[in-house]
Amino acid sequence: MKTIQLHDLTFEQCISNTEVQQAVNGVAVLINDEYKDKRPVFLTVLNGAFLFASELIKKFDCECEMSFIKVASYDGLEQSDEIFTVMGAEPSLKGRDVVVIEDIVDSGNTIETIIQILEQEEVASFKIATLFYKPEAYTKPYTIDYIGLEIANDFVVGFGLDYKGLGRNLTAIYKLKQPHMKNLVLFGPPGAGKGTQADVLKEKYDLVHISTGDVFRYNIKNATELGTLAKSYMDKGQLVPDTVTIDMLNAEVEKNPNANGFIFDGFPRTEAQAEALATLLASKSTEVAAMVALEVDDEVLVQRLLERGKTSGRADDADEAVIRNRIKVYYAETAILKGYYEKQNKYFGVNGVGSVEEITARLSTVIDAL
Ligand code: IMP
Ligand code: MG
């Protein structure tokens, strides 16, 4: 998708020039039909509507006059309720049939101001034509008579519309790109230092670490609805269905609406779970940016875990056969997801041998490039 940079912000194309031209044509047909014998005054709202007006008026086949008005309301992305007239319509519109030409109707504040002006001017009639209309943002009761295209409540630029003065000359329409989240799926065999790195990364990148094991324990301990449901399967010795796990993860994601991203740890384990995670993130307009896997040679892991077992008292760290089996299980799971994310160019293996700082530096190289 084509993106552009205006000042500090990135925009991505959302409506092609062809679609814009079709929208203009649609309005032109209706206005030609309605105003052919009325010698209307086209009242263009400056600055944004100048391009739409010029395209539209060129397609009007009968007599008409033109006037311009300038009001101001927007300051960058922020909208203010206060609208002031910078330049009034000349000559008088009294007794005329006026077609207001707007680039975009958002809250409707501007249109309201213009309607008040038209009423003061005692026009014979007026109608409103706008290239774009944001129904979700519109709060006013006035009918918008001619609408080129209805659009979502995004900030857009192009075809006359600007962000801090730039973007008016773009022939297609671009919408503000939401800052992209860095969602990581973190993998590492037992003993690779995954927990340590997750802690460092979450601080460094301001991410939220979602350890699936912790999420389960939390829900079960607090007997949440999902925790109780999960436990009912576990008590019967059955696997907890993916939908239950996904719902728990969804709740965690929703607890952090302003997160810069998430580190998923312990999930997904299967391709079906990876698909479910993709669906969950897509519903939040985001995605998995990368699967990052710490790579450590088996023999190094075995030695590390046996070493740890001497002091940790963890039974599963003491027995070499158990350790080797855990590593084997890990690789069986990883291989599935590795293939899945590799197909999307999202798999990154990182050398997991070295000091904590060295490994963090390697992980950061991957994350910074996302
Ligand atoms: P309203 O008064 O909220 O309806 O906003 C109307 C005016 O705000 C338009 O004429 C534009 O100048 C500006 N505006 C509204 N939405 C956008 C947008 O998405 N991009 C650029 N300007 C906008
Ligand atoms: Mg405008």
Coordinates of C-alpha atoms and ligand atoms in Angstrom, one line a residue:
M1 CA 0.0 0.0 0.0
K2 CA 1.4 3.4 -1.0
T3 CA 2.3 5.6 1.9
I4 CA 3.4 9.2 2.1
Q5 CA 4.9 11.3 4.8
L6 CA 3.5 14.8 5.6
H7 CA 5.4 16.6 8.4
D8 CA 5.5 14.2 11.3
L9 CA 2.8 11.8 10.1
T10 CA 2.5 8.9 7.7
F11 CA -0.6 8.4 5.5
E12 CA -1.6 5.5 3.4
Q13 CA -3.6 5.5 0.2
C14 CA -7.2 4.6 0.8
I15 CA -9.1 6.0 -2.2
S16 CA -7.7 6.0 -5.8
N17 CA -8.0 9.0 -8.1
T18 CA -10.3 7.0 -10.3
E19 CA -12.7 6.5 -7.4
V20 CA -12.6 10.2 -6.6
Q21 CA -13.3 11.1 -10.2
Q22 CA -16.3 8.7 -10.2
A23 CA -17.6 10.4 -7.1
V24 CA -17.2 13.9 -8.7
N25 CA -19.1 12.6 -11.8
G26 CA -21.9 11.2 -9.7
V27 CA -22.5 14.6 -8.0
A28 CA -22.1 16.4 -11.4
V29 CA -24.9 14.4 -13.0
L30 CA -27.3 15.2 -10.2
I31 CA -26.5 18.9 -10.1
N32 CA -26.8 19.2 -13.9
D33 CA -30.2 17.7 -13.7
E34 CA -31.4 19.9 -10.9
Y35 CA -29.9 23.3 -11.7
K36 CA -29.9 23.4 -15.5
D37 CA -32.4 26.3 -15.7
K38 CA -31.6 28.0 -12.4
R39 CA -28.3 29.8 -13.1
P40 CA -27.0 28.8 -9.6
V41 CA -24.2 30.4 -7.7
F42 CA -21.6 27.8 -6.8
L43 CA -20.3 28.9 -3.4
T44 CA -16.9 27.1 -2.9
V45 CA -15.7 26.8 0.7
L46 CA -12.0 27.6 0.7
N47 CA -9.4 26.3 0.9
G48 CA -10.0 22.6 0.7
A49 CA -12.9 22.5 -1.8
F50 CA -11.0 24.3 -4.6
L51 CA -10.1 21.1 -6.4
F52 CA -13.4 19.5 -6.1
A53 CA -15.1 22.7 -7.2
S54 CA -13.0 23.1 -10.3
E55 CA -13.6 19.5 -11.3
L56 CA -17.3 19.7 -10.6
I57 CA -18.0 23.1 -12.2
K58 CA -16.2 22.0 -15.4
K59 CA -18.8 19.3 -15.7
F60 CA -21.7 21.7 -15.2
D61 CA -23.1 22.4 -18.7
C62 CA -25.4 25.4 -18.2
E63 CA -25.0 29.0 -17.0
C64 CA -23.7 29.5 -13.5
E65 CA -21.8 32.0 -11.3
M66 CA -19.2 31.5 -8.8
S67 CA -18.4 32.8 -5.4
F68 CA -16.0 31.8 -2.6
I69 CA -16.1 31.9 1.1
K70 CA -13.4 31.1 3.6
V71 CA -14.0 29.9 7.1
A72 CA -11.6 28.2 9.5
S73 CA -12.0 25.5 12.0
Y74 CA -9.2 23.0 11.9
D75 CA -5.8 23.3 13.4
G76 CA -3.7 20.3 12.3
L77 CA -5.7 17.2 13.2
E78 CA -7.6 18.8 16.0
Q79 CA -11.0 20.2 15.3
S80 CA -12.3 23.1 17.2
D81 CA -15.9 24.1 17.5
E82 CA -15.1 27.7 16.9
I83 CA -15.6 28.7 13.3
F84 CA -14.9 32.1 12.0
T85 CA -15.4 33.7 8.6
V86 CA -12.1 34.7 7.1
M87 CA -13.6 35.9 3.8
G88 CA -17.3 36.4 3.0
A89 CA -19.1 35.7 -0.2
E90 CA -19.0 38.4 -2.9
P91 CA -21.3 39.7 -4.5
S92 CA -24.5 39.4 -2.5
L93 CA -26.2 36.0 -2.6
K94 CA -29.6 37.5 -1.9
G95 CA -32.4 35.8 -3.8
R96 CA -30.0 33.3 -5.5
D97 CA -30.1 29.6 -5.7
V98 CA -26.8 28.6 -4.0
V99 CA -24.9 25.3 -4.3
V100 CA -22.4 25.1 -1.5
I101 CA -19.3 23.1 -2.5
E102 CA -17.4 21.6 0.4
D103 CA -14.5 19.2 0.4
I104 CA -15.5 17.3 3.4
V105 CA -18.2 17.3 6.0
D106 CA -16.9 16.1 9.3
S107 CA -18.6 17.3 12.5
G108 CA -20.8 19.6 10.5
N109 CA -19.7 22.7 12.4
T110 CA -18.5 24.4 9.2
I111 CA -21.7 23.6 7.3
E112 CA -23.7 25.0 10.2
T113 CA -21.8 28.3 10.1
I114 CA -22.3 28.5 6.3
I115 CA -26.0 27.8 6.5
Q116 CA -26.3 30.6 9.1
I117 CA -24.6 32.9 6.7
L118 CA -26.8 31.9 3.8
E119 CA -29.9 32.5 5.9
Q120 CA -28.7 35.9 6.8
E121 CA -28.0 36.6 3.2
E122 CA -31.6 35.7 2.4
V123 CA -30.8 33.3 -0.4
A124 CA -33.7 31.9 -2.4
S125 CA -32.5 28.3 -1.9
F126 CA -29.4 26.4 -1.0
K127 CA -28.1 22.9 -1.2
I128 CA -24.9 21.3 0.1
A129 CA -22.5 19.3 -2.1
T130 CA -19.6 17.7 -0.5
L131 CA -16.9 15.4 -2.0
F132 CA -16.5 13.4 1.3
Y133 CA -18.8 12.9 4.2
K134 CA -18.0 11.2 7.5
P135 CA -21.4 9.9 8.8
E136 CA -19.9 8.7 12.1
A137 CA -18.5 12.2 12.9
Y138 CA -21.5 14.2 11.7
T139 CA -23.6 15.7 14.6
K140 CA -25.8 18.2 12.8
P141 CA -29.4 17.9 11.6
Y142 CA -29.0 19.5 8.2
T143 CA -29.3 17.3 5.1
I144 CA -26.2 17.0 3.0
D145 CA -27.8 17.0 -0.4
Y146 CA -25.0 15.7 -2.7
I147 CA -22.4 13.4 -1.3
G148 CA -19.5 12.2 -3.5
L149 CA -18.3 9.4 -1.1
E150 CA -19.1 8.4 2.4
I151 CA -15.9 7.6 4.3
A152 CA -14.9 6.2 7.7
N153 CA -14.0 8.6 10.5
D154 CA -10.4 8.8 9.6
F155 CA -8.3 11.9 9.0
V156 CA -7.7 12.1 5.3
V157 CA -5.6 14.2 2.9
G158 CA -5.5 14.7 -0.8
F159 CA -7.6 16.3 -3.5
G160 CA -7.7 19.6 -1.8
L161 CA -7.6 18.3 1.8
D162 CA -4.5 19.1 3.8
Y163 CA -2.6 18.3 7.0
K164 CA -1.0 21.5 8.2
G165 CA -1.0 22.9 4.7
L166 CA 0.4 19.9 2.9
G167 CA -1.2 17.2 0.8
R168 CA -3.7 19.3 -1.1
N169 CA -2.1 18.5 -4.5
L170 CA -2.3 14.7 -4.0
T171 CA -4.7 13.2 -6.7
A172 CA -5.6 10.2 -4.6
I173 CA -6.8 10.2 -1.0
Y174 CA -4.6 9.1 1.9
K175 CA -5.7 8.3 5.4
L176 CA -3.7 8.7 8.6
K177 CA -1.8 5.5 9.3
Q178 CA -2.2 4.4 12.9
P179 CA 1.1 4.1 14.6
H180 CA 2.0 0.5 14.2
M181 CA 2.3 -1.8 17.2
K182 CA 5.2 -4.1 17.6
N183 CA 3.6 -7.4 18.5
L184 CA 6.2 -10.1 19.0
V185 CA 5.8 -13.8 19.4
L186 CA 8.7 -14.8 21.6
F187 CA 10.2 -18.3 21.5
G188 CA 13.1 -19.8 23.2
P189 CA 13.9 -23.3 24.4
P190 CA 13.9 -24.0 28.1
G191 CA 17.1 -22.5 29.6
A192 CA 17.6 -20.0 26.8
G193 CA 16.8 -17.0 29.0
K194 CA 13.5 -16.1 27.4
G195 CA 12.0 -14.7 30.6
T196 CA 15.0 -12.5 31.2
Q197 CA 14.8 -11.1 27.7
A198 CA 11.1 -10.6 27.8
D199 CA 11.5 -8.5 30.9
V200 CA 14.3 -6.4 29.3
L201 CA 12.4 -6.0 26.0
K202 CA 9.1 -4.9 27.6
E203 CA 10.9 -2.1 29.4
K204 CA 13.0 -1.1 26.4
Y205 CA 10.1 -1.0 23.9
D206 CA 7.3 -0.3 26.3
L207 CA 5.5 -3.5 25.4
V208 CA 3.1 -5.6 27.4
H209 CA 4.4 -9.1 28.1
I210 CA 1.6 -11.7 27.9
S211 CA 2.8 -14.9 29.3
T212 CA 0.0 -17.4 28.6
G213 CA 0.9 -19.5 31.6
D214 CA 0.6 -16.4 33.9
V215 CA -2.7 -15.5 32.2
F216 CA -4.1 -19.0 32.9
R217 CA -2.9 -19.0 36.5
Y218 CA -4.4 -15.5 37.0
N219 CA -7.8 -16.5 35.6
I220 CA -8.0 -19.7 37.5
K221 CA -6.9 -18.2 40.7
N222 CA -9.4 -15.4 40.5
A223 CA -12.1 -17.8 39.2
T224 CA -13.0 -15.5 36.3
E225 CA -15.6 -16.8 34.0
L226 CA -13.0 -17.9 31.5
G227 CA -10.7 -19.3 34.3
T228 CA -13.5 -21.4 35.6
L229 CA -14.3 -22.6 32.1
A230 CA -10.7 -23.5 31.4
K231 CA -10.4 -25.3 34.7
S232 CA -13.5 -27.5 33.9
Y233 CA -11.6 -28.9 30.9
M234 CA -8.3 -29.3 32.8
D235 CA -10.1 -31.1 35.7
K236 CA -11.4 -33.6 33.2
G237 CA -7.8 -34.0 31.8
Q238 CA -8.8 -32.4 28.5
L239 CA -7.1 -29.7 26.5
V240 CA -8.5 -26.2 27.0
P241 CA -10.1 -25.3 23.6
D242 CA -8.2 -22.6 21.7
T243 CA -11.3 -20.3 21.8
V244 CA -11.1 -20.1 25.6
T245 CA -7.4 -19.3 25.5
I246 CA -7.9 -16.7 22.8
D247 CA -10.7 -15.1 24.8
M248 CA -8.4 -14.8 27.8
L249 CA -5.6 -13.3 25.6
N250 CA -8.2 -10.9 24.1
A251 CA -9.1 -9.7 27.6
E252 CA -5.4 -9.0 28.3
V253 CA -5.0 -7.1 25.1
E254 CA -8.1 -5.1 25.8
K255 CA -6.8 -4.2 29.3
N256 CA -4.0 -2.4 27.5
P257 CA -5.6 -0.3 24.7
N258 CA -2.7 2.1 24.5
A259 CA 0.1 -0.4 24.4
N260 CA 2.9 0.0 21.9
G261 CA 2.6 -3.7 21.3
F262 CA 2.6 -7.1 23.0
I263 CA 5.1 -9.9 23.6
F264 CA 3.2 -13.1 23.3
D265 CA 4.9 -15.9 25.2
G266 CA 3.7 -19.5 25.3
F267 CA 1.2 -18.8 22.5
P268 CA 0.7 -19.7 19.7
R269 CA 1.8 -23.3 19.8
T270 CA -0.1 -24.5 16.7
E271 CA -0.9 -23.1 13.3
A272 CA -4.6 -22.9 14.3
Q273 CA -3.6 -20.8 17.3
A274 CA -1.5 -18.6 15.1
E275 CA -4.5 -18.1 12.8
A276 CA -6.6 -17.3 15.8
L277 CA -4.0 -14.8 17.1
A278 CA -3.9 -13.1 13.7
T279 CA -7.7 -12.8 13.7
L280 CA -7.6 -11.3 17.2
L281 CA -5.0 -8.8 16.3
A282 CA -6.7 -7.9 13.0
S283 CA -9.8 -7.0 14.9
K284 CA -7.6 -4.4 16.7
S285 CA -6.2 -3.2 13.3
T286 CA -2.8 -4.7 14.0
E287 CA -0.8 -7.9 13.4
V288 CA 2.1 -10.1 14.6
A289 CA 5.2 -8.2 13.5
A290 CA 7.6 -11.0 14.1
M291 CA 8.3 -14.4 15.6
V292 CA 11.6 -14.1 17.4
A293 CA 13.2 -17.3 18.5
L294 CA 16.3 -17.5 20.7
E295 CA 18.6 -20.2 19.3
V296 CA 20.8 -22.1 21.6
D297 CA 22.7 -25.3 20.9
D298 CA 21.1 -28.4 22.6
E299 CA 24.2 -29.3 24.5
V300 CA 24.6 -25.8 25.9
L301 CA 21.0 -25.9 27.1
V302 CA 21.4 -29.3 28.7
Q303 CA 24.5 -28.1 30.6
R304 CA 22.8 -24.9 31.7
L305 CA 19.7 -26.6 33.0
L306 CA 21.7 -29.3 34.8
E307 CA 23.7 -26.5 36.4
R308 CA 20.5 -24.6 37.3
G309 CA 19.0 -27.9 38.7
K310 CA 21.8 -28.1 41.2
T311 CA 20.5 -24.9 42.9
S312 CA 16.9 -24.4 41.7
G313 CA 15.6 -27.6 43.3
R314 CA 13.3 -28.0 40.2
A315 CA 12.9 -31.6 39.6
D316 CA 12.6 -31.1 35.9
D317 CA 16.0 -29.5 35.8
A318 CA 17.7 -32.4 37.5
D319 CA 17.2 -35.2 35.1
E320 CA 19.0 -35.1 31.8
A321 CA 16.5 -37.4 30.0
V322 CA 13.6 -35.1 31.1
I323 CA 15.6 -32.0 29.9
R324 CA 16.3 -33.6 26.6
N325 CA 12.6 -34.4 26.1
R326 CA 11.6 -30.9 27.0
I327 CA 13.9 -29.5 24.3
K328 CA 12.6 -32.0 21.8
V329 CA 9.0 -31.0 22.5
Y330 CA 10.1 -27.3 22.2
Y331 CA 11.6 -27.9 18.7
A332 CA 8.5 -29.9 17.6
E333 CA 6.4 -26.9 18.4
T334 CA 8.8 -24.3 17.1
A335 CA 9.2 -26.0 13.8
I336 CA 5.5 -25.7 13.1
L337 CA 5.3 -22.0 13.9
K338 CA 8.7 -21.3 12.3
G339 CA 7.3 -22.5 9.0
Y340 CA 4.1 -20.6 9.4
Y341 CA 5.8 -17.3 10.1
E342 CA 8.6 -17.9 7.7
K343 CA 6.1 -17.9 4.9
Q344 CA 5.1 -14.4 5.9
N345 CA 8.8 -13.3 6.2
K346 CA 8.2 -12.9 10.0
Y347 CA 10.5 -15.5 11.4
F348 CA 13.7 -14.3 13.0
G349 CA 16.1 -16.6 14.8
V350 CA 18.5 -14.9 17.1
N351 CA 21.7 -16.4 18.6
G352 CA 20.9 -16.9 22.3
V353 CA 24.4 -17.6 23.5
G354 CA 26.2 -14.8 25.2
S355 CA 25.6 -12.2 28.0
V356 CA 22.1 -10.8 28.7
E357 CA 23.2 -7.5 27.1
E358 CA 24.6 -9.2 24.0
I359 CA 21.5 -11.1 23.4
T360 CA 19.3 -8.1 24.0
A361 CA 21.4 -6.2 21.5
R362 CA 20.8 -8.9 18.9
L363 CA 17.1 -9.0 19.6
S364 CA 17.0 -5.2 19.3
T365 CA 18.6 -5.2 15.9
V366 CA 15.6 -7.4 14.7
I367 CA 13.0 -5.4 16.5
D368 CA 14.3 -2.0 15.5
A369 CA 14.1 -3.0 11.8
L370 CA 10.4 -4.1 12.0
Ligands
IMP1 P1 -16.4 20.1 10.1 O1 -16.7 21.5 10.5 O2 -16.1 19.3 11.4 O3 -17.6 19.4 9.4 O4 -15.1 20.0 9.3 C1 -15.1 20.6 8.0 C2 -13.7 21.1 7.7 O5 -12.7 20.5 8.5 C3 -13.4 20.7 6.3 O6 -13.8 21.7 5.4 C4 -11.9 20.5 6.3 O7 -11.3 21.7 6.0 C5 -11.6 20.1 7.7 N1 -11.6 18.6 7.8 C6 -12.5 17.8 8.3 N2 -12.1 16.5 8.2 C7 -10.9 16.5 7.6 C8 -9.9 15.5 7.2 O8 -10.1 14.3 7.4 N3 -8.8 15.9 6.6 C9 -8.5 17.2 6.4 N4 -9.4 18.2 6.7 C10 -10.5 17.9 7.3
MG2 MG -12.6 23.0 4.3

